[in-house]
PDB file of C-alpha atoms in Angstrom:
ATOM      1  CA  MET A  28     -28.764 -22.610  49.991  1.00 44.00           C
ATOM      2  CA  PRO A  29     -25.806 -20.355  48.993  1.00 48.00           C
ATOM      3  CA  ALA A  30     -27.770 -19.030  45.990  1.00 48.00           C
ATOM      4  CA  THR A  31     -30.510 -17.846  48.328  1.00 49.00           C
ATOM      5  CA  SER A  32     -28.124 -16.102  50.693  1.00 49.00           C
ATOM      6  CA  SER A  33     -26.281 -14.352  47.845  1.00 52.00           C
ATOM      7  CA  SER A  34     -29.536 -13.208  46.263  1.00 56.00           C
ATOM      8  CA  THR A  35     -30.694 -11.986  49.668  1.00 61.00           C
ATOM      9  CA  GLY A  36     -27.408 -10.137  50.082  1.00 60.00           C
ATOM     10  CA  ALA A  37     -27.798  -8.567  46.652  1.00 63.00           C
ATOM     11  CA  THR A  38     -31.357  -7.563  47.525  1.00 69.00           C
ATOM     12  CA  ASN A  39     -30.198  -5.992  50.779  1.00 69.00           C
ATOM     13  CA  ARG A  40     -27.440  -4.061  48.971  1.00 71.00           C
ATOM     14  CA  THR A  41     -29.941  -2.836  46.388  1.00 73.00           C
ATOM     15  CA  ARG A  42     -32.307  -1.751  49.148  1.00 71.00           C
ATOM     16  CA  LEU A  43     -29.453   0.056  50.922  1.00 71.00           C
ATOM     17  CA  CYS A  44     -28.529   1.828  47.685  1.00 73.00           C
ATOM     18  CA  ASP A  45     -32.182   2.873  47.241  1.00 72.00           C
ATOM     19  CA  CYS A  46     -32.191   4.296  50.762  1.00 73.00           C
ATOM     20  CA  LEU A  47     -28.981   6.229  50.113  1.00 74.00           C
ATOM     21  CA  VAL A  48     -30.392   7.670  46.891  1.00 73.00           C
ATOM     22  CA  ILE A  49     -33.527   8.768  48.729  1.00 68.00           C
ATOM     23  CA  ILE A  50     -31.453  10.439  51.429  1.00 71.00           C
ATOM     24  CA  SER A  51     -29.399  12.177  48.762  1.00 71.00           C
ATOM     25  CA  ASN A  52     -32.573  13.375  47.019  1.00 66.00           C
ATOM     26  CA  LEU A  53     -33.991  14.584  50.295  1.00 65.00           C
ATOM     27  CA  LEU A  54     -30.958  16.801  50.821  1.00 72.00           C
ATOM     28  CA  GLU A  55     -31.212  18.631  47.492  1.00 76.00           C
ATOM     29  CA  SER A  56     -34.488  20.534  47.406  1.00 79.00           C
ATOM     30  CA  PRO A  57     -34.955  20.981  51.171  1.00 83.00           C
ATOM     31  CA  THR A  58     -32.042  23.399  51.224  1.00 86.00           C
ATOM     32  CA  LEU A  59     -34.206  25.694  49.099  1.00 89.00           C
ATOM     33  CA  VAL A  60     -37.055  25.208  51.573  1.00 90.00           C
ATOM     34  CA  TYR A  61     -34.724  26.082  54.453  1.00 89.00           C
ATOM     35  CA  ALA A  62     -33.650  29.218  52.605  1.00 92.00           C
ATOM     36  CA  ALA A  63     -37.284  30.127  51.912  1.00 92.00           C
ATOM     37  CA  CYS A  64     -38.173  29.659  55.576  1.00 91.00           C
ATOM     38  CA  LEU A  65     -35.218  31.794  56.630  1.00 92.00           C
ATOM     39  CA  ALA A  66     -36.207  34.479  54.127  1.00 92.00           C
ATOM     40  CA  GLU A  67     -39.751  34.284  55.467  1.00 90.00           C
ATOM     41  CA  MET A  68     -38.567  34.843  59.036  1.00 90.00           C
ATOM     42  CA  VAL A  69     -36.071  37.593  58.180  1.00 92.00           C
ATOM     43  CA  SER A  70     -38.515  39.524  55.995  1.00 90.00           C
ATOM     44  CA  ASP A  71     -41.263  39.097  58.596  1.00 87.00           C
ATOM     45  CA  GLN A  72     -43.648  37.607  56.006  1.00 84.00           C
ATOM     46  CA  SER A  73     -44.659  34.636  58.099  1.00 87.00           C
ATOM     47  CA  THR A  74     -48.180  33.747  57.036  1.00 91.00           C
ATOM     48  CA  LEU A  75     -50.376  30.734  57.365  1.00 94.00           C
ATOM     49  CA  LEU A  76     -50.098  30.206  53.600  1.00 94.00           C
ATOM     50  CA  LEU A  77     -46.301  29.922  53.667  1.00 93.00           C
ATOM     51  CA  GLN A  78     -46.373  27.658  56.685  1.00 93.00           C
ATOM     52  CA  SER A  79     -48.974  25.458  54.999  1.00 95.00           C
ATOM     53  CA  LEU A  80     -46.906  25.299  51.808  1.00 95.00           C
ATOM     54  CA  ALA A  81     -43.849  24.241  53.814  1.00 94.00           C
ATOM     55  CA  TRP A  82     -45.796  21.424  55.490  1.00 95.00           C
ATOM     56  CA  ILE A  83     -47.293  20.326  52.172  1.00 96.00           C
ATOM     57  CA  PHE A  84     -43.734  20.142  50.822  1.00 95.00           C
ATOM     58  CA  VAL A  85     -42.674  17.946  53.742  1.00 93.00           C
ATOM     59  CA  PHE A  86     -45.702  15.687  53.282  1.00 95.00           C
ATOM     60  CA  ALA A  87     -45.109  15.362  49.523  1.00 94.00           C
ATOM     61  CA  ARG A  88     -41.460  14.422  50.090  1.00 90.00           C
ATOM     62  CA  CYS A  89     -42.471  11.812  52.673  1.00 91.00           C
ATOM     63  CA  VAL A  90     -44.981  10.346  50.212  1.00 93.00           C
ATOM     64  CA  HIS A  91     -42.284  10.326  47.524  1.00 88.00           C
ATOM     65  CA  SER A  92     -39.895   8.430  49.808  1.00 84.00           C
ATOM     66  CA  TYR A  93     -42.594   5.975  50.867  1.00 90.00           C
ATOM     67  CA  ILE A  94     -43.433   5.207  47.240  1.00 90.00           C
ATOM     68  CA  HIS A  95     -39.758   4.880  46.329  1.00 82.00           C
ATOM     69  CA  LEU A  96     -39.097   2.399  49.118  1.00 84.00           C
ATOM     70  CA  GLY A  97     -42.398   0.583  48.599  1.00 87.00           C
ATOM     71  CA  HIS A  98     -43.916  -0.448  45.302  1.00 89.00           C
ATOM     72  CA  ASN A  99     -41.873   2.175  43.383  1.00 84.00           C
ATOM     73  CA  LYS A 100     -44.442   2.883  40.672  1.00 89.00           C
ATOM     74  CA  VAL A 101     -42.894   5.735  38.757  1.00 88.00           C
ATOM     75  CA  GLN A 102     -46.157   7.462  37.805  1.00 91.00           C
ATOM     76  CA  TYR A 103     -47.064   7.950  41.488  1.00 91.00           C
ATOM     77  CA  ARG A 104     -43.537   8.823  42.524  1.00 88.00           C
ATOM     78  CA  VAL A 105     -43.208  11.470  39.807  1.00 90.00           C
ATOM     79  CA  THR A 106     -46.516  13.009  40.874  1.00 93.00           C
ATOM     80  CA  ALA A 107     -45.340  13.341  44.480  1.00 92.00           C
ATOM     81  CA  TYR A 108     -41.996  14.713  43.298  1.00 89.00           C
ATOM     82  CA  PHE A 109     -43.553  17.403  41.110  1.00 93.00           C
ATOM     83  CA  VAL A 110     -46.099  18.360  43.763  1.00 95.00           C
ATOM     84  CA  SER A 111     -43.201  19.071  46.116  1.00 93.00           C
ATOM     85  CA  TRP A 112     -41.397  21.151  43.477  1.00 92.00           C
ATOM     86  CA  PHE A 113     -44.530  23.121  42.529  1.00 96.00           C
ATOM     87  CA  VAL A 114     -45.074  23.891  46.210  1.00 96.00           C
ATOM     88  CA  LEU A 115     -41.459  24.999  46.506  1.00 94.00           C
ATOM     89  CA  VAL A 116     -41.767  27.276  43.469  1.00 94.00           C
ATOM     90  CA  GLY A 117     -45.012  28.641  44.916  1.00 95.00           C
ATOM     91  CA  MET A 118     -43.234  29.478  48.159  1.00 94.00           C
ATOM     92  CA  TRP A 119     -40.543  31.419  46.318  1.00 93.00           C
ATOM     93  CA  ILE A 120     -43.042  33.241  44.095  1.00 94.00           C
ATOM     94  CA  TYR A 121     -45.043  34.253  47.171  1.00 93.00           C
ATOM     95  CA  LEU A 122     -41.887  35.466  48.901  1.00 92.00           C
ATOM     96  CA  ALA A 123     -40.833  37.451  45.822  1.00 91.00           C
ATOM     97  CA  THR A 124     -44.089  39.392  45.728  1.00 86.00           C
TER      98      THR A 124
END
């Protein structure tokens, strides 16, 4: 019985570490989204396209987190990650023009 409880404890710690990594990752690129949204509001360039890109970014990051906490297949997780970054770059390119 002790082997089961220690392996369960190790599994719980690993799961907690995964959650902390996801939270850390979620705090890196969204700061650029926040800045883009602020720039959008200040420059009065609020368009449906920029708002849609921001929501696509949020959705892609949620999918990334779901995959990371779920089956964690890297090929799907990387796709969601790069979709969010391409959307972010698209937001900044649109704002720069």
